[in-house]
XYZ file of C-alpha atoms in Angstrom:
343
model
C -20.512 186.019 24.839
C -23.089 183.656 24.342
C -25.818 183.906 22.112
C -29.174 185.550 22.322
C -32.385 183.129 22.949
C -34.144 182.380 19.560
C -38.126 181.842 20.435
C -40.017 179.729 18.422
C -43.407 178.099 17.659
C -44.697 174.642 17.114
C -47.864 173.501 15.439
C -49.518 169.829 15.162
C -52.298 171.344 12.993
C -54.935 170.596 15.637
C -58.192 170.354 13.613
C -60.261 173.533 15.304
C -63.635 174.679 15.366
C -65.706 177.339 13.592
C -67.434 180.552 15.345
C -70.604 178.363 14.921
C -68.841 175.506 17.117
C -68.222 173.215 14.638
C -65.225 171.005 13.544
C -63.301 172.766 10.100
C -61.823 170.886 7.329
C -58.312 169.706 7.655
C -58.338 171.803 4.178
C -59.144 174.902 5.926
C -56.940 174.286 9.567
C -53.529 173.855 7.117
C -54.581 177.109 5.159
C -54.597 178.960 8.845
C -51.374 177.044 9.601
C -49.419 179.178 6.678
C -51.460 182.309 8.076
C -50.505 181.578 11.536
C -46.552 181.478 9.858
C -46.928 184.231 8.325
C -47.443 186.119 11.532
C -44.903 184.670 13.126
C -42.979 185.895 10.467
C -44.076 189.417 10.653
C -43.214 189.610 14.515
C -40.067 189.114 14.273
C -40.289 185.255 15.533
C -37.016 183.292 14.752
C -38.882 179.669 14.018
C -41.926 177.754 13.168
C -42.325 174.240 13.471
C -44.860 171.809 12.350
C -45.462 168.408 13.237
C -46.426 165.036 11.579
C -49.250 163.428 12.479
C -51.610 161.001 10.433
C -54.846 160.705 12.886
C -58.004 162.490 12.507
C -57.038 165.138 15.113
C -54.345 166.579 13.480
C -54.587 168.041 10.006
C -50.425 168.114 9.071
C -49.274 164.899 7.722
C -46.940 166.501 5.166
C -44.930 169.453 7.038
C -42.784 169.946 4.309
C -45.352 170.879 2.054
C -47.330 173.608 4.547
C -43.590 174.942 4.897
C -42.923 175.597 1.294
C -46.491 177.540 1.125
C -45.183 179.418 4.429
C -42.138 179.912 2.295
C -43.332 181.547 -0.022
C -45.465 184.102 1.934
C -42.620 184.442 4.477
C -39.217 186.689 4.577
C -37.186 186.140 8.131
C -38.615 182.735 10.120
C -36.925 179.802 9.816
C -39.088 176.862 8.987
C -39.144 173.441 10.269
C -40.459 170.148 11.187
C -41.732 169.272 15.110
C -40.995 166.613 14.222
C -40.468 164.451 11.230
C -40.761 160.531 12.249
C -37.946 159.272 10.767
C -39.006 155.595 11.701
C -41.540 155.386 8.924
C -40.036 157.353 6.416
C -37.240 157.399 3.631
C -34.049 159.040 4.777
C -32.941 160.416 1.408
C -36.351 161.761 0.781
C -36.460 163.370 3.937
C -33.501 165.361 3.430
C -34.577 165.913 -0.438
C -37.368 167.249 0.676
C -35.818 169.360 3.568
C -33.101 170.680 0.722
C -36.290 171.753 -1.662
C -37.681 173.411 0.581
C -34.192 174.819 2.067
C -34.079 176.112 -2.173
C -37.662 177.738 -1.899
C -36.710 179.842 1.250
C -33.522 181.123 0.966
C -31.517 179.143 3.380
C -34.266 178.777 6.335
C -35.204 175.090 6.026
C -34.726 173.004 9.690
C -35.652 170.238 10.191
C -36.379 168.241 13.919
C -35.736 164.250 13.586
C -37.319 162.050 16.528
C -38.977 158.771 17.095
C -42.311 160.308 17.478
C -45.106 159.768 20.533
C -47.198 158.112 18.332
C -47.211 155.045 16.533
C -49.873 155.371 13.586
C -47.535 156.272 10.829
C -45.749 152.515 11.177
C -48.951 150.228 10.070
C -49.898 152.991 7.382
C -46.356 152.742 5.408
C -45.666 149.325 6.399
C -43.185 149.502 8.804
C -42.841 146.860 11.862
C -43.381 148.468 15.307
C -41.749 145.822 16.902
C -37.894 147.196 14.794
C -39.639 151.168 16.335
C -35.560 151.552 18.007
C -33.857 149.310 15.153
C -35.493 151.183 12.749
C -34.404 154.846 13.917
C -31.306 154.101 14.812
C -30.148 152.666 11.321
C -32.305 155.503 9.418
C -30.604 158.603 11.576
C -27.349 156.821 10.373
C -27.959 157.411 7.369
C -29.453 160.485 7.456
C -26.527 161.952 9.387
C -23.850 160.328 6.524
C -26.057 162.706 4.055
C -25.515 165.813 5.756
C -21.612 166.493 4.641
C -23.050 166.662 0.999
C -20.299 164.242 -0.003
C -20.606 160.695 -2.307
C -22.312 158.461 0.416
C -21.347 154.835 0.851
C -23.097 153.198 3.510
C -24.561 150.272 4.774
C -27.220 148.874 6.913
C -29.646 146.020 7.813
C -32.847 147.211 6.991
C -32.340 148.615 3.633
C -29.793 148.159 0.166
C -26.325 149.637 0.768
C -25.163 153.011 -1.158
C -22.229 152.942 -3.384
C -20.617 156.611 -3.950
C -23.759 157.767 -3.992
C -24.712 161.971 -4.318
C -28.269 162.765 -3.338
C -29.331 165.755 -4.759
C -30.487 168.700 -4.550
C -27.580 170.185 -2.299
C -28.289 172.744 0.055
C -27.008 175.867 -1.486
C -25.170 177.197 1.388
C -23.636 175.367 4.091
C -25.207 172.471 5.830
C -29.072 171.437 6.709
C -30.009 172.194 10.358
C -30.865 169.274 11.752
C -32.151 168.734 15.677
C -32.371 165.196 17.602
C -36.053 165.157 19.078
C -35.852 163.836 22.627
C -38.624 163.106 25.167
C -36.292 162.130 28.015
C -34.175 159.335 26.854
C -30.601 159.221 28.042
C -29.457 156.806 24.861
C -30.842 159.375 22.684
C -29.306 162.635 24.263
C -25.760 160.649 24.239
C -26.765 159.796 20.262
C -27.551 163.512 19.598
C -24.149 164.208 20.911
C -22.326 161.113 18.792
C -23.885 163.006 15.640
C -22.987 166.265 16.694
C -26.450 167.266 16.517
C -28.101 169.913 18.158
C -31.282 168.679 20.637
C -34.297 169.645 20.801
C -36.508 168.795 24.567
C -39.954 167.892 23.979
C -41.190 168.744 27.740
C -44.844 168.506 27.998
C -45.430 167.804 31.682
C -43.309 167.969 35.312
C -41.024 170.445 36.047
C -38.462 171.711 33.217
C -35.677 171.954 36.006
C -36.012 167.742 35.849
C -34.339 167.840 32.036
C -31.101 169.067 34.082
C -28.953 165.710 34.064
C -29.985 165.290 30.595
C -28.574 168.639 29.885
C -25.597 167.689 31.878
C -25.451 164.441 29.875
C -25.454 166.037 26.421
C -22.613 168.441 27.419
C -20.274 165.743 29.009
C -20.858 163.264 26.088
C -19.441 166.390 23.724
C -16.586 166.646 26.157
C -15.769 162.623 25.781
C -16.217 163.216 21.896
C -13.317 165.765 22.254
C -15.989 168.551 20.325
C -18.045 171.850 21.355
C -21.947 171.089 22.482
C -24.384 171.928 19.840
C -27.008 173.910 21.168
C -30.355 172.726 23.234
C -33.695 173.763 22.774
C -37.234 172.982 24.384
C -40.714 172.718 23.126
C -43.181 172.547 25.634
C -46.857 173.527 25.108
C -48.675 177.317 25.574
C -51.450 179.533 25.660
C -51.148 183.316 26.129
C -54.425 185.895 26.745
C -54.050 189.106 28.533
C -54.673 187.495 31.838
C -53.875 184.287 33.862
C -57.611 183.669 34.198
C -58.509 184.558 30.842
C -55.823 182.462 29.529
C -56.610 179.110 31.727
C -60.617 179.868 30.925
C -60.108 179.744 27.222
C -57.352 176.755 27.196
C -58.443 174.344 29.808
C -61.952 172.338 28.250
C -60.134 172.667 25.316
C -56.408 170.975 26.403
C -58.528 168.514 28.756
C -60.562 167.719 25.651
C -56.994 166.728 23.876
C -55.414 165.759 26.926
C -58.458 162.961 27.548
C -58.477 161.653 24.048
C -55.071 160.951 23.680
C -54.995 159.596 27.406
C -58.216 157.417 26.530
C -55.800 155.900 23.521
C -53.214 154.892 25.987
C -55.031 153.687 29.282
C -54.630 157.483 31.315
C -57.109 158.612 33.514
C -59.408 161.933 32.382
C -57.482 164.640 33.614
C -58.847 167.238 36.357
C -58.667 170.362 36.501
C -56.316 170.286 39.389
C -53.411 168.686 37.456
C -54.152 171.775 34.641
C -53.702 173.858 37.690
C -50.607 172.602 38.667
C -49.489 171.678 35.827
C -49.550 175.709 34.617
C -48.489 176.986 38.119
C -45.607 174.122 38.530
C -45.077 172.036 35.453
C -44.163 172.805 31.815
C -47.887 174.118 30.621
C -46.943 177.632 29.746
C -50.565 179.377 29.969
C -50.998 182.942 31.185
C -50.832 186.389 30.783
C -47.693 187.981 28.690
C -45.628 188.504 32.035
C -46.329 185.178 34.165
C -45.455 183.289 30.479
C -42.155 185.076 30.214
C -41.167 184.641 33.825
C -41.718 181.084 33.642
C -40.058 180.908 30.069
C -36.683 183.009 31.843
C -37.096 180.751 34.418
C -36.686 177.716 32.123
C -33.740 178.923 30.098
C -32.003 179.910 32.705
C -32.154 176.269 34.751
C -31.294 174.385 31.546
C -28.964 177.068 29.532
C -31.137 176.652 26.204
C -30.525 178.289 23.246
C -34.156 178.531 22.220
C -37.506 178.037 23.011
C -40.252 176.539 21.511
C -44.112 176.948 22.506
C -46.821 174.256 20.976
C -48.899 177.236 20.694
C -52.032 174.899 19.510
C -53.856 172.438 21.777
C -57.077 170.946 21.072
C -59.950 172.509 19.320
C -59.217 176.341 20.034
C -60.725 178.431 17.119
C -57.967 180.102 14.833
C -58.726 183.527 15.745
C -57.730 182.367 19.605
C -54.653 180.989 18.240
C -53.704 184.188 16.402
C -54.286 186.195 18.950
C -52.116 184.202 21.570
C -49.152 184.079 18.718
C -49.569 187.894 18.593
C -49.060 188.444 21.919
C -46.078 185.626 22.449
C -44.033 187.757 19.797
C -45.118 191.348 21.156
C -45.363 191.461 24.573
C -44.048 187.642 26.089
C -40.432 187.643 23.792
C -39.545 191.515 24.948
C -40.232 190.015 28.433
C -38.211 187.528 28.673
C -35.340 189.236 27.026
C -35.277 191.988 29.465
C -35.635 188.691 32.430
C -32.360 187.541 30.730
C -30.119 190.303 30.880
Protein backbone atom coordinates (compact mmCIF):
# COMPACT_ATOMS: atom_id res chain seq x y z
CA UNK A 1 0.00 0.00 0.00
CA UNK A 2 1.65 3.01 -0.82
CA UNK A 3 1.75 5.98 1.09
CA UNK A 4 -0.57 8.90 1.43
CA UNK A 5 0.50 12.35 -0.45
CA UNK A 6 2.20 14.76 2.09
CA UNK A 7 1.34 18.56 0.80
CA UNK A 8 3.60 21.12 1.48
CA UNK A 9 4.54 24.83 1.18
CA UNK A 10 7.47 26.80 -0.01
CA UNK A 11 8.43 30.36 0.73
CA UNK A 12 11.35 32.67 -0.82
CA UNK A 13 10.31 35.46 1.61
CA UNK A 14 9.18 37.70 -1.25
CA UNK A 15 9.49 41.24 0.21
CA UNK A 16 5.51 42.39 0.04
CA UNK A 17 3.68 45.43 0.28
CA UNK A 18 1.64 47.25 2.94
CA UNK A 19 -2.32 48.05 2.75
CA UNK A 20 -0.99 51.59 1.90
CA UNK A 21 0.96 50.03 -1.24
CA UNK A 22 4.17 50.27 -0.05
CA UNK A 23 7.28 47.95 0.10
CA UNK A 24 7.70 46.34 4.09
CA UNK A 25 10.89 45.72 5.78
CA UNK A 26 12.61 42.48 5.18
CA UNK A 27 12.29 42.70 9.22
CA UNK A 28 8.65 42.63 9.05
CA UNK A 29 8.13 39.99 5.69
CA UNK A 30 10.38 37.18 7.89
CA UNK A 31 8.15 37.93 11.05
CA UNK A 32 4.94 36.99 8.63
CA UNK A 33 7.04 34.09 7.30
CA UNK A 34 6.92 32.30 11.00
CA UNK A 35 3.11 33.47 11.06
CA UNK A 36 2.47 32.10 7.73
CA UNK A 37 4.23 28.57 9.43
CA UNK A 38 2.41 28.69 12.03
CA UNK A 39 -0.74 28.31 10.02
CA UNK A 40 0.43 25.84 8.12
CA UNK A 41 0.98 24.20 11.16
CA UNK A 42 -2.43 24.59 12.54
CA UNK A 43 -4.06 23.07 9.27
CA UNK A 44 -2.77 20.16 9.47
CA UNK A 45 -0.02 20.86 6.56
CA UNK A 46 2.80 18.18 6.57
CA UNK A 47 5.83 20.77 5.43
CA UNK A 48 7.13 24.21 5.10
CA UNK A 49 9.96 25.19 3.19
CA UNK A 50 11.96 28.27 2.89
CA UNK A 51 14.38 29.33 0.50
CA UNK A 52 17.80 31.15 0.36
CA UNK A 53 18.14 34.03 -1.37
CA UNK A 54 20.57 37.10 -0.83
CA UNK A 55 18.99 39.88 -3.36
CA UNK A 56 16.85 42.68 -2.41
CA UNK A 57 13.65 40.82 -3.44
CA UNK A 58 13.75 38.23 -1.15
CA UNK A 59 13.93 38.78 2.58
CA UNK A 60 15.26 34.89 3.72
CA UNK A 61 18.91 34.59 3.52
CA UNK A 62 19.19 32.46 6.67
CA UNK A 63 16.29 29.66 6.51
CA UNK A 64 17.55 27.95 9.30
CA UNK A 65 17.11 30.65 11.55
CA UNK A 66 13.18 31.65 10.46
CA UNK A 67 12.76 27.72 11.02
CA UNK A 68 13.92 27.56 14.55
CA UNK A 69 11.45 30.69 15.36
CA UNK A 70 8.70 28.53 13.38
CA UNK A 71 9.92 25.85 15.70
CA UNK A 72 9.22 27.10 18.43
CA UNK A 73 5.64 28.37 17.73
CA UNK A 74 4.92 25.12 15.82
CA UNK A 75 3.74 21.40 17.00
CA UNK A 76 3.16 18.94 13.73
CA UNK A 77 4.91 20.61 10.31
CA UNK A 78 8.00 19.56 9.34
CA UNK A 79 10.40 22.33 8.58
CA UNK A 80 12.80 22.79 5.87
CA UNK A 81 14.95 24.51 3.45
CA UNK A 82 13.71 25.24 -0.51
CA UNK A 83 16.58 25.16 -0.89
CA UNK A 84 19.88 25.55 0.80
CA UNK A 85 22.78 26.37 -1.93
CA UNK A 86 25.19 24.12 -1.01
CA UNK A 87 27.73 25.66 -3.59
CA UNK A 88 28.51 28.62 -1.40
CA UNK A 89 28.24 27.23 1.82
CA UNK A 90 30.08 24.98 4.50
CA UNK A 91 28.91 21.40 4.45
CA UNK A 92 29.44 20.64 8.14
CA UNK A 93 27.73 23.80 9.09
CA UNK A 94 24.94 23.08 7.03
CA UNK A 95 24.13 19.94 8.59
CA UNK A 96 25.07 21.53 12.20
CA UNK A 97 22.76 23.81 11.64
CA UNK A 98 20.05 21.43 10.15
CA UNK A 99 20.78 19.04 13.46
CA UNK A 100 20.12 22.33 15.85
CA UNK A 101 17.37 23.00 14.53
CA UNK A 102 16.34 19.12 14.10
CA UNK A 103 17.08 19.48 18.45
CA UNK A 104 14.69 22.61 18.72
CA UNK A 105 11.73 20.78 16.96
CA UNK A 106 11.50 17.50 18.02
CA UNK A 107 12.65 15.52 15.10
CA UNK A 108 11.03 17.75 12.13
CA UNK A 109 14.15 19.38 10.65
CA UNK A 110 14.49 18.68 6.48
CA UNK A 111 16.45 20.00 4.70
CA UNK A 112 16.40 20.44 0.43
CA UNK A 113 20.17 20.60 -1.07
CA UNK A 114 20.43 22.04 -4.79
CA UNK A 115 22.64 24.15 -6.91
CA UNK A 116 20.34 27.04 -6.77
CA UNK A 117 18.82 29.33 -9.91
CA UNK A 118 20.71 32.03 -8.86
CA UNK A 119 24.15 32.90 -8.68
CA UNK A 120 24.51 35.92 -6.10
CA UNK A 121 25.48 33.95 -3.08
CA UNK A 122 29.02 32.85 -5.00
CA UNK A 123 30.73 36.55 -5.28
CA UNK A 124 29.26 37.42 -1.70
CA UNK A 125 31.18 34.36 0.17
CA UNK A 126 33.88 34.15 -2.23
CA UNK A 127 33.28 31.31 -4.11
CA UNK A 128 34.33 30.94 -8.01
CA UNK A 129 31.31 30.60 -10.36
CA UNK A 130 33.31 29.23 -12.88
CA UNK A 131 33.95 25.60 -10.12
CA UNK A 132 29.42 26.30 -9.78
CA UNK A 133 29.33 22.00 -10.81
CA UNK A 134 32.92 21.24 -9.20
CA UNK A 135 31.94 22.89 -6.32
CA UNK A 136 28.51 20.97 -5.59
CA UNK A 137 29.51 17.95 -6.52
CA UNK A 138 32.55 17.68 -4.01
CA UNK A 139 30.39 19.57 -1.17
CA UNK A 140 27.17 17.00 -1.54
CA UNK A 141 30.01 14.37 -1.07
CA UNK A 142 30.66 15.36 1.82
CA UNK A 143 27.59 16.23 3.05
CA UNK A 144 26.18 12.80 2.21
CA UNK A 145 29.47 10.99 4.18
CA UNK A 146 27.95 13.11 7.31
CA UNK A 147 24.64 11.73 7.27
CA UNK A 148 25.46 8.01 8.83
CA UNK A 149 26.55 9.99 12.04
CA UNK A 150 29.74 7.93 12.00
CA UNK A 151 33.75 9.26 12.39
CA UNK A 152 34.10 10.86 8.84
CA UNK A 153 37.30 10.52 6.85
CA UNK A 154 37.15 12.06 3.62
CA UNK A 155 38.80 13.80 1.06
CA UNK A 156 38.45 16.27 -1.65
CA UNK A 157 39.96 18.99 -3.93
CA UNK A 158 38.52 22.01 -2.87
CA UNK A 159 38.88 21.83 0.79
CA UNK A 160 41.38 20.03 3.82
CA UNK A 161 40.66 16.30 4.20
CA UNK A 162 38.84 14.88 7.53
CA UNK A 163 40.57 12.43 9.67
CA UNK A 164 38.01 10.29 11.96
CA UNK A 165 36.27 13.13 12.32
CA UNK A 166 32.53 13.34 14.48
CA UNK A 167 30.57 16.48 13.74
CA UNK A 168 28.33 17.20 16.30
CA UNK A 169 25.41 17.75 17.39
CA UNK A 170 23.83 14.29 16.28
CA UNK A 171 20.42 14.11 15.32
CA UNK A 172 18.68 12.56 18.21
CA UNK A 173 16.72 10.06 16.40
CA UNK A 174 17.50 8.45 13.26
CA UNK A 175 18.89 10.21 10.29
CA UNK A 176 18.49 13.99 8.78
CA UNK A 177 16.03 14.15 5.83
CA UNK A 178 17.76 15.28 3.20
CA UNK A 179 16.22 15.96 -0.61
CA UNK A 180 18.41 16.50 -3.96
CA UNK A 181 16.92 19.82 -5.53
CA UNK A 182 16.58 19.27 -9.27
CA UNK A 183 15.45 21.67 -12.04
CA UNK A 184 15.63 19.11 -14.85
CA UNK A 185 19.06 17.76 -14.97
CA UNK A 186 19.50 14.12 -15.83
CA UNK A 187 23.25 13.98 -14.05
CA UNK A 188 21.63 15.22 -11.03
CA UNK A 189 18.48 12.87 -10.83
CA UNK A 190 21.06 9.80 -11.49
CA UNK A 191 23.28 11.60 -8.42
CA UNK A 192 20.15 11.80 -6.18
CA UNK A 193 19.79 8.15 -6.79
CA UNK A 194 23.83 7.31 -6.22
CA UNK A 195 23.18 9.00 -2.66
CA UNK A 196 20.11 7.36 -2.04
CA UNK A 197 18.49 10.57 -1.65
CA UNK A 198 15.08 11.41 -2.00
CA UNK A 199 14.32 14.30 -4.97
CA UNK A 200 12.69 17.01 -4.88
CA UNK A 201 11.27 18.68 -8.75
CA UNK A 202 11.49 22.28 -8.88
CA UNK A 203 8.83 22.69 -11.90
CA UNK A 204 8.05 26.23 -12.48
CA UNK A 205 6.93 26.31 -16.11
CA UNK A 206 5.72 23.62 -19.10
CA UNK A 207 3.79 20.83 -18.46
CA UNK A 208 4.53 18.59 -15.20
CA UNK A 209 3.77 15.38 -17.37
CA UNK A 210 7.42 16.50 -19.19
CA UNK A 211 9.39 15.50 -15.66
CA UNK A 212 8.21 11.79 -16.69
CA UNK A 213 11.64 10.33 -18.07
CA UNK A 214 13.26 11.99 -15.26
CA UNK A 215 11.00 10.13 -13.00
CA UNK A 216 11.67 7.08 -15.00
CA UNK A 217 15.40 7.87 -14.71
CA UNK A 218 15.50 8.16 -10.92
CA UNK A 219 13.66 4.80 -10.51
CA UNK A 220 15.87 2.76 -13.00
CA UNK A 221 19.15 4.27 -11.59
CA UNK A 222 17.80 2.72 -7.97
CA UNK A 223 17.20 -0.50 -9.81
CA UNK A 224 21.06 -0.49 -11.27
CA UNK A 225 22.12 0.48 -7.59
CA UNK A 226 20.44 -2.85 -6.54
CA UNK A 227 18.22 -0.44 -3.73
CA UNK A 228 14.41 0.78 -3.26
CA UNK A 229 13.66 4.50 -4.87
CA UNK A 230 13.49 7.16 -2.31
CA UNK A 231 10.57 9.11 -2.75
CA UNK A 232 9.90 12.23 -5.35
CA UNK A 233 8.40 15.35 -4.69
CA UNK A 234 7.54 18.65 -6.71
CA UNK A 235 7.49 22.28 -5.95
CA UNK A 236 5.96 24.28 -8.42
CA UNK A 237 4.46 27.75 -7.75
CA UNK A 238 0.53 28.75 -6.54
CA UNK A 239 -2.10 31.02 -5.78
CA UNK A 240 -5.52 29.96 -4.44
CA UNK A 241 -8.80 32.56 -4.02
CA UNK A 242 -12.28 31.31 -4.10
CA UNK A 243 -12.46 31.65 -7.81
CA UNK A 244 -10.36 31.12 -11.02
CA UNK A 245 -10.86 34.80 -11.86
CA UNK A 246 -10.39 36.07 -8.54
CA UNK A 247 -7.36 34.07 -8.16
CA UNK A 248 -5.59 35.07 -11.70
CA UNK A 249 -6.85 38.95 -10.91
CA UNK A 250 -5.02 39.10 -7.65
CA UNK A 251 -1.75 36.98 -8.82
CA UNK A 252 -1.05 38.04 -12.31
CA UNK A 253 0.53 42.07 -12.09
CA UNK A 254 1.95 40.74 -9.22
CA UNK A 255 3.84 37.25 -10.71
CA UNK A 256 4.45 39.36 -14.07
CA UNK A 257 6.00 42.00 -11.82
CA UNK A 258 8.49 39.02 -10.46
CA UNK A 259 8.38 37.15 -13.50
CA UNK A 260 9.82 40.51 -15.54
CA UNK A 261 12.47 41.35 -13.05
CA UNK A 262 14.05 38.24 -12.82
CA UNK A 263 13.63 37.79 -16.73
CA UNK A 264 15.14 41.45 -17.18
CA UNK A 265 18.34 39.89 -15.05
CA UNK A 266 18.76 37.16 -17.52
CA UNK A 267 17.95 38.58 -21.11
CA UNK A 268 13.86 37.16 -21.14
CA UNK A 269 11.34 38.99 -22.74
CA UNK A 270 8.39 40.80 -20.36
CA UNK A 271 5.97 38.24 -20.08
CA UNK A 272 2.19 38.63 -21.40
CA UNK A 273 -0.54 37.86 -20.08
CA UNK A 274 -1.17 35.11 -22.52
CA UNK A 275 1.75 32.91 -21.35
CA UNK A 276 0.11 33.54 -17.48
CA UNK A 277 -2.91 32.21 -19.20
CA UNK A 278 -1.51 29.28 -20.43
CA UNK A 279 0.80 28.84 -18.27
CA UNK A 280 -2.20 28.37 -15.35
CA UNK A 281 -4.57 26.52 -17.79
CA UNK A 282 -1.58 24.18 -19.28
CA UNK A 283 1.70 24.56 -17.47
CA UNK A 284 2.82 24.15 -13.84
CA UNK A 285 1.31 27.72 -12.43
CA UNK A 286 -1.14 26.31 -9.97
CA UNK A 287 -3.62 29.46 -9.61
CA UNK A 288 -7.34 29.03 -9.08
CA UNK A 289 -10.13 28.31 -7.13
CA UNK A 290 -9.86 25.33 -4.33
CA UNK A 291 -11.27 22.67 -6.91
CA UNK A 292 -9.47 23.60 -10.38
CA UNK A 293 -6.02 23.72 -7.92
CA UNK A 294 -6.67 20.24 -6.64
CA UNK A 295 -7.62 18.75 -9.98
CA UNK A 296 -4.58 19.97 -11.49
CA UNK A 297 -2.48 18.99 -8.29
CA UNK A 298 -4.27 15.04 -8.67
CA UNK A 299 -3.53 15.42 -12.02
CA UNK A 300 0.20 15.96 -11.35
CA UNK A 301 0.74 13.22 -8.81
CA UNK A 302 -0.84 10.92 -10.54
CA UNK A 303 1.40 11.39 -14.04
CA UNK A 304 4.64 11.44 -12.01
CA UNK A 305 3.73 9.03 -8.84
CA UNK A 306 5.02 11.77 -6.23
CA UNK A 307 5.02 11.38 -2.82
CA UNK A 308 4.39 15.02 -2.04
CA UNK A 309 3.68 18.22 -3.19
CA UNK A 310 4.97 21.41 -2.74
CA UNK A 311 3.27 24.91 -3.69
CA UNK A 312 5.62 28.28 -3.75
CA UNK A 313 2.66 29.80 -2.27
CA UNK A 314 4.46 33.46 -2.51
CA UNK A 315 5.18 35.29 -5.77
CA UNK A 316 6.01 38.80 -6.05
CA UNK A 317 4.73 41.60 -3.97
CA UNK A 318 1.26 40.07 -2.79
CA UNK A 319 0.35 41.64 0.65
CA UNK A 320 0.55 39.04 3.63
CA UNK A 321 -3.01 39.00 4.35
CA UNK A 322 -3.43 37.60 0.46
CA UNK A 323 -0.91 35.10 1.24
CA UNK A 324 -2.67 33.91 4.40
CA UNK A 325 -5.66 33.68 3.03
CA UNK A 326 -4.54 31.50 -0.06
CA UNK A 327 -2.49 29.13 2.61
CA UNK A 328 -5.85 28.86 4.44
CA UNK A 329 -7.65 27.71 1.79
CA UNK A 330 -4.72 25.24 0.22
CA UNK A 331 -4.93 23.32 3.69
CA UNK A 332 -8.90 23.49 4.06
CA UNK A 333 -10.54 23.13 1.07
CA UNK A 334 -7.56 22.30 -1.94
CA UNK A 335 -5.71 19.18 0.34
CA UNK A 336 -9.36 17.42 1.15
CA UNK A 337 -9.73 17.77 -2.67
CA UNK A 338 -7.19 16.23 -3.89
CA UNK A 339 -7.28 13.41 -1.45
CA UNK A 340 -10.71 12.44 -2.34
CA UNK A 341 -9.22 12.89 -6.51
CA UNK A 342 -6.70 10.21 -5.31
CA UNK A 343 -8.63 7.51 -4.02
Amino acid sequence: MTAPLQFGLDTFGDVTKDATGSMLAHAQVIRNVVDEAVLADELGLDFIGLGEHHRSDFAISSPETVLAAAAARTKHIHLGSAVTVLSSDDPIRVFQRFATLDALSNGRAEVILGRGSFTESFPLFGFDLRKYEELFEEKLDLFAALLPQQPVSWEGKLRPPLRNQLVYPPVENGRLKTWIGVGGSPQSVVRAAHYDLPLMLAIIGGDPARFAPFVDLYHRAFKEFGRPAQPIGVHSPGYVAETDAQAREELWPRYKAMRDRIGKERGWPPMGRDEFVNEAEHGSLYVGSPETVARKIAKTAKALGISRFQLKYSAGPLPHEKLMTSIELYGRKVVPLVREMME
